[in-house]
mmCIF file of C-alpha atoms in Angstrom:
data_model
loop_
_atom_site.group_PDB
_atom_site.id
_atom_site.type_symbol
_atom_site.label_atom_id
_atom_site.label_comp_id
_atom_site.label_asym_id
_atom_site.label_seq_id
_atom_site.Cartn_x
_atom_site.Cartn_y
_atom_site.Cartn_z
ATOM 1 C CA UNK N 1 123.130 75.031 100.524
ATOM 2 C CA UNK N 2 124.046 77.429 97.725
ATOM 3 C CA UNK N 3 122.499 78.903 94.625
ATOM 4 C CA UNK N 4 123.761 79.687 91.126
ATOM 5 C CA UNK N 5 122.973 83.446 91.180
ATOM 6 C CA UNK N 6 120.782 83.073 88.081
ATOM 7 C CA UNK N 7 118.795 86.190 89.053
ATOM 8 C CA UNK N 8 120.219 89.471 90.326
ATOM 9 C CA UNK N 9 118.805 89.007 93.830
ATOM 10 C CA UNK N 10 119.883 87.972 97.312
ATOM 11 C CA UNK N 11 119.957 84.414 98.557
ATOM 12 C CA UNK N 12 120.837 83.867 102.187
ATOM 13 C CA UNK N 13 120.928 80.746 104.324
ATOM 14 C CA UNK N 14 119.047 81.848 107.445
ATOM 15 C CA UNK N 15 121.151 79.963 109.998
ATOM 16 C CA UNK N 16 124.154 78.135 108.502
ATOM 17 C CA UNK N 17 124.650 76.126 111.717
ATOM 18 C CA UNK N 18 121.183 74.529 111.642
ATOM 19 C CA UNK N 19 121.071 70.837 110.740
ATOM 20 C CA UNK N 20 118.149 71.405 108.360
ATOM 21 C CA UNK N 21 118.912 74.596 106.491
ATOM 22 C CA UNK N 22 116.430 77.233 105.433
ATOM 23 C CA UNK N 23 117.172 79.940 102.886
ATOM 24 C CA UNK N 24 115.604 83.259 102.002
ATOM 25 C CA UNK N 25 115.373 84.519 98.422
ATOM 26 C CA UNK N 26 114.686 88.261 98.004
ATOM 27 C CA UNK N 27 114.163 90.052 94.720
ATOM 28 C CA UNK N 28 112.557 93.435 94.234
ATOM 29 C CA UNK N 29 111.543 93.650 90.597
ATOM 30 C CA UNK N 30 111.630 96.947 88.771
ATOM 31 C CA UNK N 31 109.467 98.408 86.069
ATOM 32 C CA UNK N 32 110.476 96.864 82.751
ATOM 33 C CA UNK N 33 111.438 93.460 84.159
ATOM 34 C CA UNK N 34 108.136 91.823 83.233
ATOM 35 C CA UNK N 35 108.650 88.990 80.795
ATOM 36 C CA UNK N 36 106.727 86.211 79.076
ATOM 37 C CA UNK N 37 109.692 83.968 79.903
ATOM 38 C CA UNK N 38 110.205 83.063 83.569
ATOM 39 C CA UNK N 39 113.441 83.974 85.343
ATOM 40 C CA UNK N 40 115.291 80.910 86.631
ATOM 41 C CA UNK N 41 117.803 79.898 89.277
ATOM 42 C CA UNK N 42 118.926 76.668 90.927
ATOM 43 C CA UNK N 43 119.675 75.736 94.517
ATOM 44 C CA UNK N 44 122.140 72.985 95.351
ATOM 45 C CA UNK N 45 121.990 71.209 98.689
ATOM 46 C CA UNK N 46 124.764 68.866 99.803
ATOM 47 C CA UNK N 47 125.324 66.901 102.977
ATOM 48 C CA UNK N 48 128.565 65.963 104.681
ATOM 49 C CA UNK N 49 127.681 62.297 104.967
ATOM 50 C CA UNK N 50 130.662 59.958 104.989
ATOM 51 C CA UNK N 51 131.954 58.165 103.079
ATOM 52 C CA UNK N 52 130.008 59.568 100.117
ATOM 53 C CA UNK N 53 128.212 62.941 100.324
ATOM 54 C CA UNK N 54 124.845 63.365 98.605
ATOM 55 C CA UNK N 55 123.756 66.274 96.466
ATOM 56 C CA UNK N 56 120.387 67.536 95.323
ATOM 57 C CA UNK N 57 119.731 70.292 92.794
ATOM 58 C CA UNK N 58 116.368 71.997 92.406
ATOM 59 C CA UNK N 59 115.378 74.561 89.813
ATOM 60 C CA UNK N 60 113.047 77.480 90.470
ATOM 61 C CA UNK N 61 111.182 79.717 88.039
ATOM 62 C CA UNK N 62 109.820 83.161 88.842
ATOM 63 C CA UNK N 63 107.293 84.686 86.449
ATOM 64 C CA UNK N 64 107.154 88.491 86.504
ATOM 65 C CA UNK N 65 103.850 89.774 85.157
ATOM 66 C CA UNK N 66 103.528 93.290 83.774
ATOM 67 C CA UNK N 67 102.246 95.962 86.117
ATOM 68 C CA UNK N 68 98.815 97.182 85.151
ATOM 69 C CA UNK N 69 98.487 100.933 84.770
ATOM 70 C CA UNK N 70 96.288 103.404 82.986
ATOM 71 C CA UNK N 71 96.168 107.029 81.926
ATOM 72 C CA UNK N 72 93.325 108.887 83.597
ATOM 73 C CA UNK N 73 91.381 111.887 82.317
ATOM 74 C CA UNK N 74 88.992 114.023 84.325
ATOM 75 C CA UNK N 75 86.536 116.596 82.977
ATOM 76 C CA UNK N 76 84.513 119.026 85.069
ATOM 77 C CA UNK N 77 81.109 119.469 83.449
ATOM 78 C CA UNK N 78 78.213 121.845 84.186
ATOM 79 C CA UNK N 79 75.864 121.523 87.156
ATOM 80 C CA UNK N 80 78.297 119.624 89.418
ATOM 81 C CA UNK N 81 78.835 116.772 86.964
ATOM 82 C CA UNK N 82 82.242 115.166 86.740
ATOM 83 C CA UNK N 83 83.384 112.787 83.979
ATOM 84 C CA UNK N 84 86.300 110.383 84.324
ATOM 85 C CA UNK N 85 87.961 107.994 81.931
ATOM 86 C CA UNK N 86 90.853 105.539 82.008
ATOM 87 C CA UNK N 87 92.779 104.154 79.052
ATOM 88 C CA UNK N 88 95.403 101.447 79.025
ATOM 89 C CA UNK N 89 98.415 101.475 76.680
ATOM 90 C CA UNK N 90 98.365 99.390 73.503
ATOM 91 C CA UNK N 91 100.968 97.065 75.063
ATOM 92 C CA UNK N 92 98.500 96.086 77.818
ATOM 93 C CA UNK N 93 98.027 92.307 77.872
ATOM 94 C CA UNK N 94 94.725 90.822 78.974
ATOM 95 C CA UNK N 95 91.388 92.408 79.764
ATOM 96 C CA UNK N 96 91.587 95.422 82.104
ATOM 97 C CA UNK N 97 89.332 95.665 85.159
ATOM 98 C CA UNK N 98 88.743 99.182 86.458
ATOM 99 C CA UNK N 99 87.885 100.395 89.941
ATOM 100 C CA UNK N 100 87.099 103.983 90.871
ATOM 101 C CA UNK N 101 86.454 105.087 94.433
ATOM 102 C CA UNK N 102 85.478 108.647 95.358
ATOM 103 C CA UNK N 103 86.005 109.514 99.014
ATOM 104 C CA UNK N 104 85.697 112.457 101.356
ATOM 105 C CA UNK N 105 88.746 114.620 102.073
ATOM 106 C CA UNK N 106 89.738 112.341 104.987
ATOM 107 C CA UNK N 107 89.726 109.333 102.691
ATOM 108 C CA UNK N 108 87.468 107.434 105.092
ATOM 109 C CA UNK N 109 84.002 107.555 103.559
ATOM 110 C CA UNK N 110 83.436 106.286 100.054
ATOM 111 C CA UNK N 111 80.427 108.022 98.500
ATOM 112 C CA UNK N 112 80.725 106.813 94.910
ATOM 113 C CA UNK N 113 82.077 103.639 93.319
ATOM 114 C CA UNK N 114 82.373 102.593 89.679
ATOM 115 C CA UNK N 115 83.874 99.658 87.823
ATOM 116 C CA UNK N 116 83.464 101.220 84.366
ATOM 117 C CA UNK N 117 86.219 102.453 82.077
ATOM 118 C CA UNK N 118 84.311 105.716 81.542
ATOM 119 C CA UNK N 119 81.684 107.114 83.863
ATOM 120 C CA UNK N 120 80.061 110.324 85.068
ATOM 121 C CA UNK N 121 78.942 111.325 88.542
ATOM 122 C CA UNK N 122 77.415 114.359 90.218
ATOM 123 C CA UNK N 123 78.858 116.239 93.183
ATOM 124 C CA UNK N 124 76.048 117.689 95.296
ATOM 125 C CA UNK N 125 78.349 119.847 97.397
ATOM 126 C CA UNK N 126 81.724 121.509 96.916
ATOM 127 C CA UNK N 127 84.934 120.628 98.668
ATOM 128 C CA UNK N 128 88.043 118.532 98.310
ATOM 129 C CA UNK N 129 87.717 114.865 97.509
ATOM 130 C CA UNK N 130 90.026 111.901 97.029
ATOM 131 C CA UNK N 131 89.848 109.772 93.887
ATOM 132 C CA UNK N 132 91.353 106.283 94.139
ATOM 133 C CA UNK N 133 91.727 104.487 90.830
ATOM 134 C CA UNK N 134 93.093 100.992 90.243
ATOM 135 C CA UNK N 135 93.304 98.863 87.155
ATOM 136 C CA UNK N 136 94.245 95.219 87.128
ATOM 137 C CA UNK N 137 94.606 92.483 84.566
ATOM 138 C CA UNK N 138 91.761 90.019 84.410
ATOM 139 C CA UNK N 139 93.339 86.569 84.099
ATOM 140 C CA UNK N 140 91.628 83.970 81.935
#
């Protein structure tokens, strides 16, 4: 079993001595490798059958979707109020889904949750808090 190296990745036959081979394909994508066109590679499997060996070729496609990210803005208002907002870049494809989670300083207890792009909340006591924000692409 071998591959054509169509993607800058690693392809390794797990145990070359096994009768039925298994391979592992590993590719760690990097920022900027997202594409509307799928990356492609082929794997060729041959046997040593006599008198005529057989061969099979299979193509694989890997689609790399863009990573969703946003710019976040926080504003401390009067009377313990806190405003937060997220904006996605103009190149963002799809409909963004937002998730805000406000937690205690240990990160264990969530005391406020929002799925809005822009929201306001009130802190009733001072201290340090953890804000966890995620944005993902809503697929149609």
